[in-house]
PDB file of C-alpha atoms in Angstrom:
ATOM      1  CA  UNK E   5      55.471  34.377   5.316  1.00  0.00           C
ATOM      2  CA  UNK E   6      57.065  33.407   8.225  1.00  0.00           C
ATOM      3  CA  UNK E   7      53.776  32.929  10.244  1.00  0.00           C
ATOM      4  CA  UNK E   8      51.971  30.728   7.887  1.00  0.00           C
ATOM      5  CA  UNK E   9      54.951  28.116   7.439  1.00  0.00           C
ATOM      6  CA  UNK E  10      53.840  26.952  10.796  1.00  0.00           C
ATOM      7  CA  UNK E  11      50.709  26.188   9.530  1.00  0.00           C
ATOM      8  CA  UNK E  12      50.233  25.846   5.555  1.00  0.00           C
ATOM      9  CA  UNK E  13      52.938  24.217   3.242  1.00  0.00           C
ATOM     10  CA  UNK E  14      54.494  26.084   0.404  1.00  0.00           C
ATOM     11  CA  UNK E  15      52.212  24.245  -2.580  1.00  0.00           C
ATOM     12  CA  UNK E  16      49.562  25.607  -0.105  1.00  0.00           C
ATOM     13  CA  UNK E  17      50.231  28.894   0.177  1.00  0.00           C
ATOM     14  CA  UNK E  18      52.387  29.196  -3.991  1.00  0.00           C
ATOM     15  CA  UNK E  19      48.709  29.207  -5.447  1.00  0.00           C
ATOM     16  CA  UNK E  20      47.081  32.212  -2.410  1.00  0.00           C
ATOM     17  CA  UNK E  21      49.915  34.752  -3.105  1.00  0.00           C
ATOM     18  CA  UNK E  22      49.832  34.344  -7.405  1.00  0.00           C
ATOM     19  CA  UNK E  23      48.889  38.044  -8.374  1.00  0.00           C
ATOM     20  CA  UNK E  24      46.660  39.727 -11.174  1.00  0.00           C
ATOM     21  CA  UNK E  25      46.710  42.428 -12.486  1.00  0.00           C
ATOM     22  CA  UNK E  26      42.883  41.350 -13.722  1.00  0.00           C
ATOM     23  CA  UNK E  27      41.713  41.643 -10.431  1.00  0.00           C
ATOM     24  CA  UNK E  28      43.820  43.903  -9.505  1.00  0.00           C
ATOM     25  CA  UNK E  29      42.424  46.914 -12.054  1.00  0.00           C
ATOM     26  CA  UNK E  30      38.567  45.381 -11.344  1.00  0.00           C
ATOM     27  CA  UNK E  31      39.265  45.730  -7.490  1.00  0.00           C
ATOM     28  CA  UNK E  32      40.427  48.911  -8.558  1.00  0.00           C
ATOM     29  CA  UNK E  33      37.744  50.053 -10.609  1.00  0.00           C
ATOM     30  CA  UNK E  34      35.266  48.604  -8.249  1.00  0.00           C
ATOM     31  CA  UNK E  35      36.344  51.500  -6.043  1.00  0.00           C
ATOM     32  CA  UNK E  36      35.687  54.072  -8.181  1.00  0.00           C
ATOM     33  CA  UNK E  37      32.882  53.156  -9.876  1.00  0.00           C
ATOM     34  CA  UNK E  38      30.721  52.977  -5.968  1.00  0.00           C
ATOM     35  CA  UNK E  39      31.838  56.054  -5.534  1.00  0.00           C
ATOM     36  CA  UNK E  40      30.706  57.396  -8.693  1.00  0.00           C
ATOM     37  CA  UNK E  41      27.414  55.380  -8.203  1.00  0.00           C
ATOM     38  CA  UNK E  42      26.813  56.630  -4.946  1.00  0.00           C
ATOM     39  CA  UNK E  43      26.604  60.499  -6.310  1.00  0.00           C
ATOM     40  CA  UNK E  44      24.170  59.656  -9.745  1.00  0.00           C
ATOM     41  CA  UNK E  45      21.578  57.759  -6.465  1.00  0.00           C
ATOM     42  CA  UNK E  46      21.949  61.034  -5.472  1.00  0.00           C
ATOM     43  CA  UNK E  47      21.473  62.820  -8.184  1.00  0.00           C
ATOM     44  CA  UNK E  48      18.947  60.063  -9.478  1.00  0.00           C
ATOM     45  CA  UNK E  49      16.766  61.423  -6.519  1.00  0.00           C
ATOM     46  CA  UNK E  50      18.135  63.765  -4.194  1.00  0.00           C
ATOM     47  CA  UNK E  51      17.502  63.855  -0.753  1.00  0.00           C
ATOM     48  CA  UNK E  52      18.043  63.970   2.770  1.00  0.00           C
ATOM     49  CA  UNK E  53      19.169  60.159   2.769  1.00  0.00           C
ATOM     50  CA  UNK E  54      20.691  58.947  -0.710  1.00  0.00           C
ATOM     51  CA  UNK E  55      23.631  62.334   0.921  1.00  0.00           C
ATOM     52  CA  UNK E  56      23.493  60.371   3.430  1.00  0.00           C
ATOM     53  CA  UNK E  57      23.521  56.710   2.521  1.00  0.00           C
ATOM     54  CA  UNK E  58      26.464  58.799  -0.572  1.00  0.00           C
ATOM     55  CA  UNK E  59      28.350  60.054   2.214  1.00  0.00           C
ATOM     56  CA  UNK E  60      28.757  56.395   3.884  1.00  0.00           C
ATOM     57  CA  UNK E  61      29.451  54.633   0.654  1.00  0.00           C
ATOM     58  CA  UNK E  62      31.895  57.233  -0.357  1.00  0.00           C
ATOM     59  CA  UNK E  63      33.545  57.410   3.069  1.00  0.00           C
ATOM     60  CA  UNK E  64      33.189  52.934   2.669  1.00  0.00           C
ATOM     61  CA  UNK E  65      35.412  53.083  -0.179  1.00  0.00           C
ATOM     62  CA  UNK E  66      37.585  55.649   1.002  1.00  0.00           C
ATOM     63  CA  UNK E  67      38.129  52.840   2.859  1.00  0.00           C
ATOM     64  CA  UNK E  68      38.450  50.281   0.071  1.00  0.00           C
ATOM     65  CA  UNK E  69      41.615  52.570  -1.715  1.00  0.00           C
ATOM     66  CA  UNK E  70      43.338  52.467   2.127  1.00  0.00           C
ATOM     67  CA  UNK E  71      43.713  48.680   1.329  1.00  0.00           C
ATOM     68  CA  UNK E  72      44.087  48.999  -1.956  1.00  0.00           C
ATOM     69  CA  UNK E  73      46.586  50.797  -0.744  1.00  0.00           C
ATOM     70  CA  UNK E  74      48.028  48.556   1.890  1.00  0.00           C
ATOM     71  CA  UNK E  75      47.836  45.270  -1.209  1.00  0.00           C
ATOM     72  CA  UNK E  76      49.880  47.931  -2.705  1.00  0.00           C
ATOM     73  CA  UNK E  77      51.955  48.265   0.059  1.00  0.00           C
ATOM     74  CA  UNK E  78      53.061  44.881   0.206  1.00  0.00           C
ATOM     75  CA  UNK E  79      52.970  43.971  -3.299  1.00  0.00           C
ATOM     76  CA  UNK E  80      49.454  42.292  -3.677  1.00  0.00           C
ATOM     77  CA  UNK E  81      47.692  44.865  -5.990  1.00  0.00           C
ATOM     78  CA  UNK E  82      49.452  44.046  -9.730  1.00  0.00           C
ATOM     79  CA  UNK E  83      51.731  41.588 -10.538  1.00  0.00           C
ATOM     80  CA  UNK E  84      53.754  44.259 -12.383  1.00  0.00           C
ATOM     81  CA  UNK E  85      55.603  46.220  -9.449  1.00  0.00           C
ATOM     82  CA  UNK E  86      55.696  49.273 -11.463  1.00  0.00           C
ATOM     83  CA  UNK E  87      52.196  49.607 -11.986  1.00  0.00           C
ATOM     84  CA  UNK E  88      51.324  48.652  -8.435  1.00  0.00           C
ATOM     85  CA  UNK E  89      53.970  51.292  -7.500  1.00  0.00           C
ATOM     86  CA  UNK E  90      52.441  54.161  -9.121  1.00  0.00           C
ATOM     87  CA  UNK E  91      48.408  52.876  -8.977  1.00  0.00           C
ATOM     88  CA  UNK E  92      48.913  51.839  -5.006  1.00  0.00           C
ATOM     89  CA  UNK E  93      50.308  56.052  -4.652  1.00  0.00           C
ATOM     90  CA  UNK E  94      48.274  58.096  -6.969  1.00  0.00           C
ATOM     91  CA  UNK E  95      45.022  55.814  -7.640  1.00  0.00           C
ATOM     92  CA  UNK E  96      45.141  54.366  -3.900  1.00  0.00           C
ATOM     93  CA  UNK E  97      46.364  56.475  -1.925  1.00  0.00           C
ATOM     94  CA  UNK E  98      47.546  60.328  -3.148  1.00  0.00           C
ATOM     95  CA  UNK E  99      43.499  60.580  -2.972  1.00  0.00           C
ATOM     96  CA  UNK E 100      42.608  59.995  -0.068  1.00  0.00           C
ATOM     97  CA  UNK E 101      46.175  62.191   1.203  1.00  0.00           C
ATOM     98  CA  UNK E 102      48.048  58.991   2.080  1.00  0.00           C
ATOM     99  CA  UNK E 103      52.048  58.878   0.979  1.00  0.00           C
ATOM    100  CA  UNK E 104      52.284  54.599   0.248  1.00  0.00           C
ATOM    101  CA  UNK E 105      55.859  54.335   0.307  1.00  0.00           C
ATOM    102  CA  UNK E 106      55.936  56.394   3.508  1.00  0.00           C
ATOM    103  CA  UNK E 107      52.952  53.591   4.570  1.00  0.00           C
ATOM    104  CA  UNK E 108      54.557  50.185   3.644  1.00  0.00           C
ATOM    105  CA  UNK E 109      58.352  51.216   6.103  1.00  0.00           C
ATOM    106  CA  UNK E 110      55.537  52.064   8.324  1.00  0.00           C
ATOM    107  CA  UNK E 111      53.282  48.729   8.072  1.00  0.00           C
ATOM    108  CA  UNK E 112      56.127  46.111   7.733  1.00  0.00           C
ATOM    109  CA  UNK E 113      58.051  46.891  10.597  1.00  0.00           C
ATOM    110  CA  UNK E 114      53.618  46.317  12.449  1.00  0.00           C
ATOM    111  CA  UNK E 115      53.871  42.941  10.519  1.00  0.00           C
ATOM    112  CA  UNK E 116      57.294  42.343  11.930  1.00  0.00           C
ATOM    113  CA  UNK E 117      56.873  42.781  16.109  1.00  0.00           C
ATOM    114  CA  UNK E 118      52.180  42.651  15.932  1.00  0.00           C
ATOM    115  CA  UNK E 119      51.328  43.252  19.512  1.00  0.00           C
ATOM    116  CA  UNK E 120      55.104  43.026  20.842  1.00  0.00           C
ATOM    117  CA  UNK E 121      57.289  46.555  22.003  1.00  0.00           C
ATOM    118  CA  UNK E 122      57.984  47.738  18.945  1.00  0.00           C
ATOM    119  CA  UNK E 123      54.751  46.764  16.828  1.00  0.00           C
ATOM    120  CA  UNK E 124      53.998  51.098  15.860  1.00  0.00           C
ATOM    121  CA  UNK E 125      50.785  49.849  15.893  1.00  0.00           C
ATOM    122  CA  UNK E 126      50.203  49.084  19.399  1.00  0.00           C
ATOM    123  CA  UNK E 127      49.412  51.976  20.498  1.00  0.00           C
ATOM    124  CA  UNK E 128      45.989  51.091  19.202  1.00  0.00           C
ATOM    125  CA  UNK E 129      45.339  48.180  21.121  1.00  0.00           C
ATOM    126  CA  UNK E 130      46.685  48.908  23.824  1.00  0.00           C
ATOM    127  CA  UNK E 131      43.599  50.948  25.300  1.00  0.00           C
ATOM    128  CA  UNK E 132      41.905  47.724  25.424  1.00  0.00           C
ATOM    129  CA  UNK E 133      39.650  47.444  26.825  1.00  0.00           C
ATOM    130  CA  UNK E 134      38.381  50.072  27.652  1.00  0.00           C
ATOM    131  CA  UNK E 135      34.628  51.550  28.799  1.00  0.00           C
ATOM    132  CA  UNK E 136      31.460  51.684  27.295  1.00  0.00           C
ATOM    133  CA  UNK E 137      31.606  55.094  27.202  1.00  0.00           C
ATOM    134  CA  UNK E 138      34.779  56.015  25.951  1.00  0.00           C
ATOM    135  CA  UNK E 139      33.927  53.391  23.252  1.00  0.00           C
ATOM    136  CA  UNK E 140      31.031  56.326  22.991  1.00  0.00           C
ATOM    137  CA  UNK E 141      33.533  59.108  22.887  1.00  0.00           C
ATOM    138  CA  UNK E 142      35.918  57.914  20.084  1.00  0.00           C
ATOM    139  CA  UNK E 143      32.207  57.351  17.928  1.00  0.00           C
ATOM    140  CA  UNK E 144      31.468  60.545  18.262  1.00  0.00           C
ATOM    141  CA  UNK E 145      34.305  62.507  17.581  1.00  0.00           C
ATOM    142  CA  UNK E 146      34.962  60.242  14.482  1.00  0.00           C
ATOM    143  CA  UNK E 147      31.215  60.499  12.705  1.00  0.00           C
ATOM    144  CA  UNK E 148      30.863  64.449  13.673  1.00  0.00           C
ATOM    145  CA  UNK E 149      34.470  64.928  11.301  1.00  0.00           C
ATOM    146  CA  UNK E 150      36.354  65.544  15.052  1.00  0.00           C
ATOM    147  CA  UNK E 151      39.586  63.338  14.591  1.00  0.00           C
ATOM    148  CA  UNK E 152      39.811  63.753  11.162  1.00  0.00           C
ATOM    149  CA  UNK E 153      39.293  67.440  11.398  1.00  0.00           C
ATOM    150  CA  UNK E 154      42.515  67.369  13.971  1.00  0.00           C
ATOM    151  CA  UNK E 155      43.854  65.131  11.516  1.00  0.00           C
ATOM    152  CA  UNK E 156      43.792  67.556   8.569  1.00  0.00           C
ATOM    153  CA  UNK E 157      45.159  70.167  10.373  1.00  0.00           C
ATOM    154  CA  UNK E 158      47.710  68.298  12.030  1.00  0.00           C
ATOM    155  CA  UNK E 159      49.109  67.247   7.836  1.00  0.00           C
ATOM    156  CA  UNK E 160      48.357  70.759   6.926  1.00  0.00           C
ATOM    157  CA  UNK E 161      50.634  71.648   9.320  1.00  0.00           C
ATOM    158  CA  UNK E 162      53.539  68.949   9.310  1.00  0.00           C
ATOM    159  CA  UNK E 163      53.114  70.188   5.402  1.00  0.00           C
ATOM    160  CA  UNK E 164      54.034  73.882   5.824  1.00  0.00           C
ATOM    161  CA  UNK E 165      57.222  72.186   7.982  1.00  0.00           C
ATOM    162  CA  UNK E 166      58.377  70.259   5.195  1.00  0.00           C
ATOM    163  CA  UNK E 167      61.177  71.985   3.254  1.00  0.00           C
ATOM    164  CA  UNK E 168      63.440  73.184   6.525  1.00  0.00           C
ATOM    165  CA  UNK E 169      62.030  70.870   9.695  1.00  0.00           C
ATOM    166  CA  UNK E 170      63.533  67.186   9.013  1.00  0.00           C
ATOM    167  CA  UNK E 171      63.579  67.014  13.122  1.00  0.00           C
ATOM    168  CA  UNK E 172      59.300  67.375  12.944  1.00  0.00           C
ATOM    169  CA  UNK E 173      59.203  65.781  10.136  1.00  0.00           C
ATOM    170  CA  UNK E 174      61.019  62.211  10.900  1.00  0.00           C
ATOM    171  CA  UNK E 175      58.982  62.325  14.443  1.00  0.00           C
ATOM    172  CA  UNK E 176      55.840  62.065  13.071  1.00  0.00           C
ATOM    173  CA  UNK E 177      56.064  60.501   9.558  1.00  0.00           C
ATOM    174  CA  UNK E 178      54.803  57.098  12.390  1.00  0.00           C
ATOM    175  CA  UNK E 179      51.466  58.933  13.727  1.00  0.00           C
ATOM    176  CA  UNK E 180      50.717  59.898   9.943  1.00  0.00           C
ATOM    177  CA  UNK E 181      51.207  56.673   8.367  1.00  0.00           C
ATOM    178  CA  UNK E 182      48.951  54.640  10.768  1.00  0.00           C
ATOM    179  CA  UNK E 183      46.405  56.514  10.676  1.00  0.00           C
ATOM    180  CA  UNK E 184      46.286  56.267   6.393  1.00  0.00           C
ATOM    181  CA  UNK E 185      48.281  60.100   6.283  1.00  0.00           C
ATOM    182  CA  UNK E 186      50.647  62.104   4.524  1.00  0.00           C
ATOM    183  CA  UNK E 187      53.945  63.865   6.040  1.00  0.00           C
ATOM    184  CA  UNK E 188      53.570  66.477   2.841  1.00  0.00           C
ATOM    185  CA  UNK E 189      50.749  67.654   1.678  1.00  0.00           C
ATOM    186  CA  UNK E 190      51.555  68.481  -1.686  1.00  0.00           C
ATOM    187  CA  UNK E 191      51.796  65.608  -3.758  1.00  0.00           C
ATOM    188  CA  UNK E 192      48.600  64.893  -3.669  1.00  0.00           C
ATOM    189  CA  UNK E 193      47.251  68.587  -4.123  1.00  0.00           C
ATOM    190  CA  UNK E 194      47.015  68.576  -8.089  1.00  0.00           C
ATOM    191  CA  UNK E 195      45.149  64.660  -7.399  1.00  0.00           C
ATOM    192  CA  UNK E 196      42.745  66.400  -5.361  1.00  0.00           C
ATOM    193  CA  UNK E 197      42.561  69.660  -8.061  1.00  0.00           C
ATOM    194  CA  UNK E 198      41.634  66.952 -10.330  1.00  0.00           C
ATOM    195  CA  UNK E 199      39.328  64.999  -7.866  1.00  0.00           C
ATOM    196  CA  UNK E 200      37.440  69.307  -7.453  1.00  0.00           C
ATOM    197  CA  UNK E 201      37.620  70.393 -11.315  1.00  0.00           C
ATOM    198  CA  UNK E 202      35.865  66.905 -12.538  1.00  0.00           C
ATOM    199  CA  UNK E 203      32.461  67.146  -9.308  1.00  0.00           C
ATOM    200  CA  UNK E 204      32.429  70.837 -10.461  1.00  0.00           C
ATOM    201  CA  UNK E 205      32.569  69.734 -13.909  1.00  0.00           C
ATOM    202  CA  UNK E 206      29.375  66.860 -13.922  1.00  0.00           C
ATOM    203  CA  UNK E 207      27.770  68.687 -10.936  1.00  0.00           C
ATOM    204  CA  UNK E 208      28.270  72.457  -8.913  1.00  0.00           C
ATOM    205  CA  UNK E 209      31.261  73.853  -6.852  1.00  0.00           C
ATOM    206  CA  UNK E 210      30.466  71.914  -3.453  1.00  0.00           C
ATOM    207  CA  UNK E 211      30.042  68.609  -4.680  1.00  0.00           C
ATOM    208  CA  UNK E 212      33.277  68.275  -3.325  1.00  0.00           C
ATOM    209  CA  UNK E 213      33.070  69.210  -0.202  1.00  0.00           C
ATOM    210  CA  UNK E 214      30.020  67.028  -0.501  1.00  0.00           C
ATOM    211  CA  UNK E 215      30.842  63.634  -1.749  1.00  0.00           C
ATOM    212  CA  UNK E 216      34.682  63.966  -1.074  1.00  0.00           C
ATOM    213  CA  UNK E 217      35.948  66.117   2.166  1.00  0.00           C
ATOM    214  CA  UNK E 218      32.942  65.394   4.346  1.00  0.00           C
ATOM    215  CA  UNK E 219      32.750  61.208   3.691  1.00  0.00           C
ATOM    216  CA  UNK E 220      36.964  61.585   5.069  1.00  0.00           C
ATOM    217  CA  UNK E 221      35.890  63.468   7.624  1.00  0.00           C
ATOM    218  CA  UNK E 222      33.697  61.822   8.609  1.00  0.00           C
ATOM    219  CA  UNK E 223      31.822  58.213   7.964  1.00  0.00           C
ATOM    220  CA  UNK E 224      35.993  56.726   6.531  1.00  0.00           C
ATOM    221  CA  UNK E 225      37.095  58.233   9.718  1.00  0.00           C
ATOM    222  CA  UNK E 226      35.260  56.056  11.630  1.00  0.00           C
ATOM    223  CA  UNK E 227      35.282  53.024  10.405  1.00  0.00           C
ATOM    224  CA  UNK E 228      38.905  53.245   9.752  1.00  0.00           C
ATOM    225  CA  UNK E 229      39.263  53.516  13.577  1.00  0.00           C
ATOM    226  CA  UNK E 230      36.201  49.642  13.661  1.00  0.00           C
ATOM    227  CA  UNK E 231      38.705  48.178  11.058  1.00  0.00           C
ATOM    228  CA  UNK E 232      41.913  48.753  13.716  1.00  0.00           C
ATOM    229  CA  UNK E 233      40.495  47.691  16.963  1.00  0.00           C
ATOM    230  CA  UNK E 234      39.081  44.981  15.410  1.00  0.00           C
ATOM    231  CA  UNK E 235      42.237  43.892  13.568  1.00  0.00           C
ATOM    232  CA  UNK E 236      44.395  43.979  17.373  1.00  0.00           C
ATOM    233  CA  UNK E 237      41.933  45.325  20.505  1.00  0.00           C
ATOM    234  CA  UNK E 238      42.223  43.367  23.248  1.00  0.00           C
ATOM    235  CA  UNK E 239      43.777  40.879  21.641  1.00  0.00           C
ATOM    236  CA  UNK E 240      46.895  37.948  22.835  1.00  0.00           C
ATOM    237  CA  UNK E 241      49.695  40.495  23.883  1.00  0.00           C
ATOM    238  CA  UNK E 242      51.787  37.769  22.746  1.00  0.00           C
ATOM    239  CA  UNK E 243      53.236  36.342  19.521  1.00  0.00           C
ATOM    240  CA  UNK E 244      51.068  33.993  18.779  1.00  0.00           C
ATOM    241  CA  UNK E 245      49.674  34.088  15.410  1.00  0.00           C
ATOM    242  CA  UNK E 246      46.683  32.670  16.017  1.00  0.00           C
ATOM    243  CA  UNK E 247      45.450  34.780  18.725  1.00  0.00           C
ATOM    244  CA  UNK E 248      47.572  38.128  18.495  1.00  0.00           C
ATOM    245  CA  UNK E 249      45.042  39.336  16.115  1.00  0.00           C
ATOM    246  CA  UNK E 250      41.376  38.758  15.130  1.00  0.00           C
ATOM    247  CA  UNK E 251      39.213  37.898  12.266  1.00  0.00           C
ATOM    248  CA  UNK E 252      35.623  38.847  12.328  1.00  0.00           C
ATOM    249  CA  UNK E 253      33.276  38.168  10.061  1.00  0.00           C
ATOM    250  CA  UNK E 254      31.545  40.297   7.420  1.00  0.00           C
ATOM    251  CA  UNK E 255      28.182  39.119   5.324  1.00  0.00           C
ATOM    252  CA  UNK E 256      26.974  41.711   2.081  1.00  0.00           C
ATOM    253  CA  UNK E 257      26.079  44.636   4.243  1.00  0.00           C
ATOM    254  CA  UNK E 258      28.724  44.895   7.104  1.00  0.00           C
ATOM    255  CA  UNK E 259      31.676  44.310   3.597  1.00  0.00           C
ATOM    256  CA  UNK E 260      29.631  47.033   1.973  1.00  0.00           C
ATOM    257  CA  UNK E 261      29.742  49.415   4.496  1.00  0.00           C
ATOM    258  CA  UNK E 262      32.586  49.199   7.752  1.00  0.00           C
ATOM    259  CA  UNK E 263      34.528  46.381   6.068  1.00  0.00           C
ATOM    260  CA  UNK E 264      35.477  46.123   2.120  1.00  0.00           C
ATOM    261  CA  UNK E 265      37.743  44.042   0.213  1.00  0.00           C
ATOM    262  CA  UNK E 266      37.952  41.293   2.783  1.00  0.00           C
ATOM    263  CA  UNK E 267      40.455  43.134   4.597  1.00  0.00           C
ATOM    264  CA  UNK E 268      37.919  41.649   8.615  1.00  0.00           C
ATOM    265  CA  UNK E 269      40.354  38.586   7.391  1.00  0.00           C
ATOM    266  CA  UNK E 270      42.901  40.197   9.222  1.00  0.00           C
ATOM    267  CA  UNK E 271      43.786  36.909  11.060  1.00  0.00           C
ATOM    268  CA  UNK E 272      44.586  35.187   7.209  1.00  0.00           C
ATOM    269  CA  UNK E 273      46.394  38.057   6.435  1.00  0.00           C
ATOM    270  CA  UNK E 274      49.054  37.916   9.095  1.00  0.00           C
ATOM    271  CA  UNK E 275      49.926  34.466   9.169  1.00  0.00           C
ATOM    272  CA  UNK E 276      50.464  35.221   5.156  1.00  0.00           C
ATOM    273  CA  UNK E 277      51.128  38.796   4.470  1.00  0.00           C
ATOM    274  CA  UNK E 278      51.326  38.726   0.169  1.00  0.00           C
ATOM    275  CA  UNK E 279      48.157  37.261  -0.704  1.00  0.00           C
ATOM    276  CA  UNK E 280      45.999  39.130  -2.306  1.00  0.00           C
ATOM    277  CA  UNK E 281      42.727  40.431  -0.517  1.00  0.00           C
ATOM    278  CA  UNK E 282      40.956  38.063  -2.689  1.00  0.00           C
ATOM    279  CA  UNK E 283      42.441  35.452  -1.721  1.00  0.00           C
ATOM    280  CA  UNK E 284      42.484  35.937   2.122  1.00  0.00           C
ATOM    281  CA  UNK E 285      38.191  33.889   2.575  1.00  0.00           C
ATOM    282  CA  UNK E 286      40.631  31.189   0.324  1.00  0.00           C
ATOM    283  CA  UNK E 287      42.962  30.716   2.992  1.00  0.00           C
ATOM    284  CA  UNK E 288      40.138  30.527   5.899  1.00  0.00           C
ATOM    285  CA  UNK E 289      38.639  28.249   4.556  1.00  0.00           C
ATOM    286  CA  UNK E 290      41.863  26.377   4.090  1.00  0.00           C
ATOM    287  CA  UNK E 291      42.641  27.478   7.633  1.00  0.00           C
ATOM    288  CA  UNK E 292      39.424  25.925   8.795  1.00  0.00           C
ATOM    289  CA  UNK E 293      39.511  22.685   6.597  1.00  0.00           C
ATOM    290  CA  UNK E 294      42.779  21.698   8.590  1.00  0.00           C
ATOM    291  CA  UNK E 295      41.053  22.019  11.776  1.00  0.00           C
ATOM    292  CA  UNK E 296      43.168  25.499  13.059  1.00  0.00           C
ATOM    293  CA  UNK E 297      39.606  26.900  13.563  1.00  0.00           C
ATOM    294  CA  UNK E 298      39.381  26.241  18.551  1.00  0.00           C
ATOM    295  CA  UNK E 299      42.603  27.590  18.453  1.00  0.00           C
ATOM    296  CA  UNK E 300      41.829  30.466  15.961  1.00  0.00           C
ATOM    297  CA  UNK E 301      40.708  34.075  16.765  1.00  0.00           C
ATOM    298  CA  UNK E 302      37.969  34.274  15.536  1.00  0.00           C
ATOM    299  CA  UNK E 303      35.069  36.855  16.277  1.00  0.00           C
ATOM    300  CA  UNK E 304      31.727  36.203  14.605  1.00  0.00           C
ATOM    301  CA  UNK E 305      30.361  40.056  13.707  1.00  0.00           C
ATOM    302  CA  UNK E 306      31.596  43.987  14.777  1.00  0.00           C
ATOM    303  CA  UNK E 307      28.449  43.541  17.464  1.00  0.00           C
ATOM    304  CA  UNK E 308      31.240  40.910  19.513  1.00  0.00           C
ATOM    305  CA  UNK E 309      34.330  43.022  18.810  1.00  0.00           C
ATOM    306  CA  UNK E 310      32.953  45.813  20.695  1.00  0.00           C
ATOM    307  CA  UNK E 311      32.208  43.448  23.165  1.00  0.00           C
ATOM    308  CA  UNK E 312      34.650  42.287  23.516  1.00  0.00           C
ATOM    309  CA  UNK E 313      36.965  45.373  24.118  1.00  0.00           C
ATOM    310  CA  UNK E 314      34.385  47.092  26.377  1.00  0.00           C
ATOM    311  CA  UNK E 315      30.744  48.119  24.850  1.00  0.00           C
ATOM    312  CA  UNK E 316      29.971  45.287  28.154  1.00  0.00           C
ATOM    313  CA  UNK E 317      31.837  47.272  30.708  1.00  0.00           C
ATOM    314  CA  UNK E 318      29.662  50.555  31.783  1.00  0.00           C
ATOM    315  CA  UNK E 319      32.353  52.165  33.568  1.00  0.00           C
ATOM    316  CA  UNK E 320      33.496  55.586  32.711  1.00  0.00           C
TER     317      UNK E 320
END
């Protein structure tokens, strides 16, 4: 909010910051509805193409769950605080092996110290710009499941240490929260057993692995990386809130498979972090109306972002 006060009046911010239980519930239902529709599409017309499409759509909605949990971390998903935290934890966070309280503590530190040495997300933005070869290697690791498998193994290892090694837990909390991961898998076990049982009941035993675990280890990892790169990769290392973060314009297709629930309006989110995601486009238009567009770091699309962070750089 402090950064937003330099560009917007309290009267302009107040209506944009209003929470809505109806909107929160609608986005949650939409997110899980797309997941169900993706599976239904494969059932209706089973083929390699519809299976791959289901993996992409489900992976993008797993990112959607992360984004809704992110809103819950800012107490912006539901007006009711208890509902906000319960839904953010159990219906958004746990299905993707994340933990809302850990992520909230970590993420608010990022907002406080954006693009400074105290920013816990600096490790995500510091490597950029990089080379095209490096970007390709990262994309291959993500889409083939290498990144996801590595993180899952790290989670499993840490989860076994929870009861007797507090120092290892503390050292790993930031890294886990950064990747929307919980330091312990035990609380998520119940949710995943329910998902396994539900998918087996309506389909087959392998559905959980094909329609939940596979997207989580592949497409989710790729779009999560693209999101992280677009937000702060190759931006200004300063405390200028219009240049140390990036908003990326996204059409309907990119909104469907890469940037769900207006996550691409990241500059606006940093200006007033408690504005619910559905009001970020309004905040963007208000900033343009007030004449701030020339000062704002806004990319035309994600291809431009990749160019800025190193796609045009051929160095190996």
